[in-house]
CSV table of C-alpha atoms in Angstrom, one decimal:
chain,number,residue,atom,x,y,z
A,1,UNK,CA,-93.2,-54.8,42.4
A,2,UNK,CA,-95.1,-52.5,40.4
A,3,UNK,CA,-94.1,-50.0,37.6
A,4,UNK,CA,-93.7,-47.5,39.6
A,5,UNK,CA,-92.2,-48.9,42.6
A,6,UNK,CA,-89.8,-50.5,40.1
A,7,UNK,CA,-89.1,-46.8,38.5
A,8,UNK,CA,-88.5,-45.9,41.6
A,9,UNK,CA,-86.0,-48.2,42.8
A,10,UNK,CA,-84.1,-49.3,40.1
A,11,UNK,CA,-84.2,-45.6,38.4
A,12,UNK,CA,-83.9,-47.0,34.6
A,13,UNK,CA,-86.2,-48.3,31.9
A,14,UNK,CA,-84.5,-49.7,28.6
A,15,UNK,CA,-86.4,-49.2,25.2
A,16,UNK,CA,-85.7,-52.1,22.7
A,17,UNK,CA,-86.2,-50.8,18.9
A,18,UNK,CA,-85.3,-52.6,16.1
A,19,UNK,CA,-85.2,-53.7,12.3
A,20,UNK,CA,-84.4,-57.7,13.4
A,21,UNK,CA,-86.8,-59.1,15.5
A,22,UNK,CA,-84.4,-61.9,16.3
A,23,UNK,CA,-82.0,-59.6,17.8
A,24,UNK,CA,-84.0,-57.7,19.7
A,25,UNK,CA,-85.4,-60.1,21.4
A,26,UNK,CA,-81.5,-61.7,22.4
A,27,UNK,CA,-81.6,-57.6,23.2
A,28,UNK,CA,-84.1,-58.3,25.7
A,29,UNK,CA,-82.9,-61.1,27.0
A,30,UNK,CA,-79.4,-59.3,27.4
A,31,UNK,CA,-80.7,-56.5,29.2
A,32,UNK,CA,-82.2,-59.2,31.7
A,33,UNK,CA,-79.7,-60.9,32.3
A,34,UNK,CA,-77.5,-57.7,33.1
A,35,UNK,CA,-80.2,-57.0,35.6
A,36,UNK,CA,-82.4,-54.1,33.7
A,37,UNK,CA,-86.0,-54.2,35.4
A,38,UNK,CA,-87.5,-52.6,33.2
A,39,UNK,CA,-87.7,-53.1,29.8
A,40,UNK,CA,-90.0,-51.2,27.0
A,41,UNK,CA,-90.5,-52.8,23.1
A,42,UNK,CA,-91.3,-50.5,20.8
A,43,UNK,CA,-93.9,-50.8,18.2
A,44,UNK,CA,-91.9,-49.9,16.0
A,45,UNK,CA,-89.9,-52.4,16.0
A,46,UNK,CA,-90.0,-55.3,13.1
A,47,UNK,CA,-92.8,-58.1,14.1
A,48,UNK,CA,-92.7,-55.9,18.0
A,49,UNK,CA,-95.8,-58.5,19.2
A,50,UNK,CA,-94.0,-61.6,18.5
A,51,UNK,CA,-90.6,-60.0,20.1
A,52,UNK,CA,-93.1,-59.3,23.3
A,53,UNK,CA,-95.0,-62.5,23.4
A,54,UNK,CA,-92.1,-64.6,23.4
A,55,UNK,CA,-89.9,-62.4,25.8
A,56,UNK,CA,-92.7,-63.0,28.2
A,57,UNK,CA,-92.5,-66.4,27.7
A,58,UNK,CA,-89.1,-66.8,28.3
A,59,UNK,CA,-89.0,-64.2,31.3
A,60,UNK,CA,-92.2,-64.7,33.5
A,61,UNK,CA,-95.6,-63.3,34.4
A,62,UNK,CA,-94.0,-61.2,37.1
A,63,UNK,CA,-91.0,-59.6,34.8
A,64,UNK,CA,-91.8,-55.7,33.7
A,65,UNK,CA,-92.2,-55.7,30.1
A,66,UNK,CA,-93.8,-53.2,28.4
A,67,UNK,CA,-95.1,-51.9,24.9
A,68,UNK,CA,-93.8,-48.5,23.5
A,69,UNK,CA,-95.1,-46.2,20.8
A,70,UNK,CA,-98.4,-47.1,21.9
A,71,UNK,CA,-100.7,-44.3,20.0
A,72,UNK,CA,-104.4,-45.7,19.9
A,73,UNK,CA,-106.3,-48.2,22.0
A,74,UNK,CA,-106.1,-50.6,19.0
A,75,UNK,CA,-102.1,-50.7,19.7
A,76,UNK,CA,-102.5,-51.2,23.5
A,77,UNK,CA,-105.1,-53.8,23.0
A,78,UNK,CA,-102.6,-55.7,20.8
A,79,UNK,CA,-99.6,-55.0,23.2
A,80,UNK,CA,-101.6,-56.1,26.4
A,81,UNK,CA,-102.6,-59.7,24.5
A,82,UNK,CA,-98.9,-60.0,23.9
A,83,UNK,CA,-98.2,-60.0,26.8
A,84,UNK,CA,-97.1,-56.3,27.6
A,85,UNK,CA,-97.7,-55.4,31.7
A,86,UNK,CA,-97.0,-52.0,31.1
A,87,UNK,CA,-97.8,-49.4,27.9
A,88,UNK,CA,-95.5,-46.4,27.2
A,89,UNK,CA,-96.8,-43.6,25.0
A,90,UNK,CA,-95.6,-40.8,22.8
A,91,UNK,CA,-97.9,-38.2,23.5
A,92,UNK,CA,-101.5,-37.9,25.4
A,93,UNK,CA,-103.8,-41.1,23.8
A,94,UNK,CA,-107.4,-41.7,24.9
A,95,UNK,CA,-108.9,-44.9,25.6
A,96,UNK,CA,-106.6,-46.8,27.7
A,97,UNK,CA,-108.2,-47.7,30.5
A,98,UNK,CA,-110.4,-50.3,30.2
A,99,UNK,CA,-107.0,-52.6,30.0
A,100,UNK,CA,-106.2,-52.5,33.3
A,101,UNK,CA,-102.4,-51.8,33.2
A,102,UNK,CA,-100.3,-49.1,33.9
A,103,UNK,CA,-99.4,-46.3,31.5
A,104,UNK,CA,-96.5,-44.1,31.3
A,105,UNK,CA,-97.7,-41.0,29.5
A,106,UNK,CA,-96.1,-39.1,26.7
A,107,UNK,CA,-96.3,-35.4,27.7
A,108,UNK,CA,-94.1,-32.2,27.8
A,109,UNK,CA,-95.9,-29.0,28.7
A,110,UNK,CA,-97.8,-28.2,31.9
A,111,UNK,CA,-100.9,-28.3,30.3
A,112,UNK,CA,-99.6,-31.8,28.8
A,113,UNK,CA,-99.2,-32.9,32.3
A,114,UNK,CA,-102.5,-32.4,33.7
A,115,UNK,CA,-104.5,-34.0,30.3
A,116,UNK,CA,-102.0,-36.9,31.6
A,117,UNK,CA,-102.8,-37.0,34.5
A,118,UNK,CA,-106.1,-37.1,34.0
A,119,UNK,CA,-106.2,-39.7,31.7
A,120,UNK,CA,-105.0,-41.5,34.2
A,121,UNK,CA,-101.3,-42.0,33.6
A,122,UNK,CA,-99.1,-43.9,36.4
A,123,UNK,CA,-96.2,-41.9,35.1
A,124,UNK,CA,-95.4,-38.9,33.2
A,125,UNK,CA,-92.9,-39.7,30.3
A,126,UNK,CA,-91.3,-36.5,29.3
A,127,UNK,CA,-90.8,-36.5,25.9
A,128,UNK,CA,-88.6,-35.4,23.7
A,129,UNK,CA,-86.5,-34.8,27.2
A,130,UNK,CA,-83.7,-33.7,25.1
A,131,UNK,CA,-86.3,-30.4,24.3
A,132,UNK,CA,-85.7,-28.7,27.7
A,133,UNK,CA,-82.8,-31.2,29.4
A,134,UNK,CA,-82.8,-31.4,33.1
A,135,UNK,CA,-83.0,-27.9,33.8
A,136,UNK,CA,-86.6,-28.1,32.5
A,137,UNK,CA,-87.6,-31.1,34.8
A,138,UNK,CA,-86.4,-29.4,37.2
A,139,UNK,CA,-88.8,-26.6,37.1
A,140,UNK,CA,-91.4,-28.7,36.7
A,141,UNK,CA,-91.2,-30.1,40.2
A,142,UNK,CA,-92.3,-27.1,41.4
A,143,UNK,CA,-95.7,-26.9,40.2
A,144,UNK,CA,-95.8,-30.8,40.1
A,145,UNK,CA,-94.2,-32.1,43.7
A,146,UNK,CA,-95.8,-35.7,43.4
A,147,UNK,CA,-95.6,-36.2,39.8
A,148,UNK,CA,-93.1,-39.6,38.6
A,149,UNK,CA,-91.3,-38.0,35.8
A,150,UNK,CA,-89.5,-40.4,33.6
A,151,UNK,CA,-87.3,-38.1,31.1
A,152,UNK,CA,-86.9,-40.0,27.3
A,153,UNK,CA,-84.9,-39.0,24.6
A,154,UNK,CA,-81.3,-38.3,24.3
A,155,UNK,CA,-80.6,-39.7,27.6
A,156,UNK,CA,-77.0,-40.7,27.2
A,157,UNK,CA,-74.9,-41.3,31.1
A,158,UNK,CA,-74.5,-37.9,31.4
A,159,UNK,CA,-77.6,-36.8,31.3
A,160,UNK,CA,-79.4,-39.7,33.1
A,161,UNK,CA,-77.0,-38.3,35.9
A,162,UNK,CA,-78.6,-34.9,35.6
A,163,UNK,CA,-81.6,-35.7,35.5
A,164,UNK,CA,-81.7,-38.1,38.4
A,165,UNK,CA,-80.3,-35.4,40.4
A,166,UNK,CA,-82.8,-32.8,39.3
A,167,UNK,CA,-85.7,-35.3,40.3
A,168,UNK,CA,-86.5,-37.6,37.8
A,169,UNK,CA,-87.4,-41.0,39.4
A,170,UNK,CA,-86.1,-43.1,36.7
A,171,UNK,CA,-85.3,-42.3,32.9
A,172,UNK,CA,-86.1,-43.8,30.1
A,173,UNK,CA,-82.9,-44.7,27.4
A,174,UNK,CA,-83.3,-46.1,24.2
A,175,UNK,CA,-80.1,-46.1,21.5
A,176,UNK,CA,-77.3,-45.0,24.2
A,177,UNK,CA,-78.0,-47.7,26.0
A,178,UNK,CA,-79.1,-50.4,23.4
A,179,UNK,CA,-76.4,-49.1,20.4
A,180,UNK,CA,-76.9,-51.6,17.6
A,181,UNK,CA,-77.7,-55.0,19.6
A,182,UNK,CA,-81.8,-54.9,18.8
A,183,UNK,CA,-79.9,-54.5,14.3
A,184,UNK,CA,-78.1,-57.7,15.4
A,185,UNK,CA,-74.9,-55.6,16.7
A,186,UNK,CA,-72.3,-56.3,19.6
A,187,UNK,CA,-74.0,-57.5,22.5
A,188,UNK,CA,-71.0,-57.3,25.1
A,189,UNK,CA,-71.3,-53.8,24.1
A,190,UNK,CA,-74.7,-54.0,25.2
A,191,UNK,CA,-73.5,-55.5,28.5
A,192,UNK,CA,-70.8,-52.4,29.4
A,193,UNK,CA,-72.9,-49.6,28.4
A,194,UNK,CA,-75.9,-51.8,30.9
A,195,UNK,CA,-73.5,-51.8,33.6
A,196,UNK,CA,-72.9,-48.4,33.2
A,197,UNK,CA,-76.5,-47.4,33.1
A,198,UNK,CA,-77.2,-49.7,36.3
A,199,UNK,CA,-74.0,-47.7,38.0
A,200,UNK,CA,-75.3,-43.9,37.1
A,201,UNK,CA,-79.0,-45.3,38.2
A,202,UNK,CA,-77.6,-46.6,41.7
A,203,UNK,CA,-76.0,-42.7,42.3
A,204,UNK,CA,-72.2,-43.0,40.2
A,205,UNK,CA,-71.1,-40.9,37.8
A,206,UNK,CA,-70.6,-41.7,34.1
């Protein structure tokens, strides 16, 4: 299954960002385990490329892990040696292409959208979501039908809800979902609030 196809079906992608590389990787782990499909490591977090080479060595070729806060090529490159199957940007970033995988686009105005699009982005990542909320995605799918929106930022269960509703095939939800397990926190924490992120995904309410 492909990024997309994976967006679409499972409706959620978990962002992993942390001060403790150790933990985020058990983060990672966690969020497999509790049967997240998608899972996104930030750059930002501490030592990110040794958290993703080593998550893809315990989870598989096949498992969807991805690179976040992916701003140049030089990042990506990096990422995709790691072992990254997917990059997620911040905003529009040139140069991505030659590395062959998919890339869910930072982007937030119309115009935004299109320079995307062109670039060549699998996905749209609307970010910061919490800028317009759902009512904004949903005028958006006017002017942009076939467009896979993935809303980021702020996405706590509420919203998630909203936003699936208003069209959104997946979101993306970093510390609502992951609270303080990638800092070494509570990681049966982690496991409610990922049950209750996999419940609002499948069509429940918060």
């Amino acid at each position: 299954m492909n990024l997309v196809e994976s967006l679409r079906t499972h409706r959620l992608l978990a962002i992993v960002r942390g001060k403790d590389p150790a933990a985020a990787l058990r983060t990672v782990r966690t969020l497999t385990e509790e049967g997240i499909a998608a899972i996104e490591v930030s750059l930002t977090t501490a030592d990110a490329l040794t958290v993703i080479r080593r998550a893809r060595a315990e989870l598989g070729p096949e498992a969807l892990l991805g690179a976040g806060t992916v701003r140049s090529a030089v990042d990506a490159a990096n990422a995709v040696e790691a072992g990254a199957s997917y990059l997620v940007t911040p905003a529009l970033v040139d140069g991505l292409e030659p590395y062959g995988v998919p890339v869910l686009m930072g982007a937030l105005t119309p115009t935004e959208i299109e320079l995307a699009l062109a670039r060549g982005a699998a996905a749209i990542k609307l970010f910061p979501g919490s800028l317009g909320g759902p009512g904004y995605l949903r005028a958006l799918r006017d002017p942009f039908p076939e467009v896979p929106f993935v809303p980021v930022g702020g996405v706590d269960a509420q919203a998630a809800r909203d936003y699936l509703d208003r069209g959104a095939v997946a979101v993306g939800v970093g510390s609502p979902l992951v609270g303080d397990a990638a800092e070494g926190g509570d990681l049966d924490g982690l496991r409610a609030r990922a049950a209750e992120f996999r419940r609002v995904a499948a069509g429940g309410t918060p």
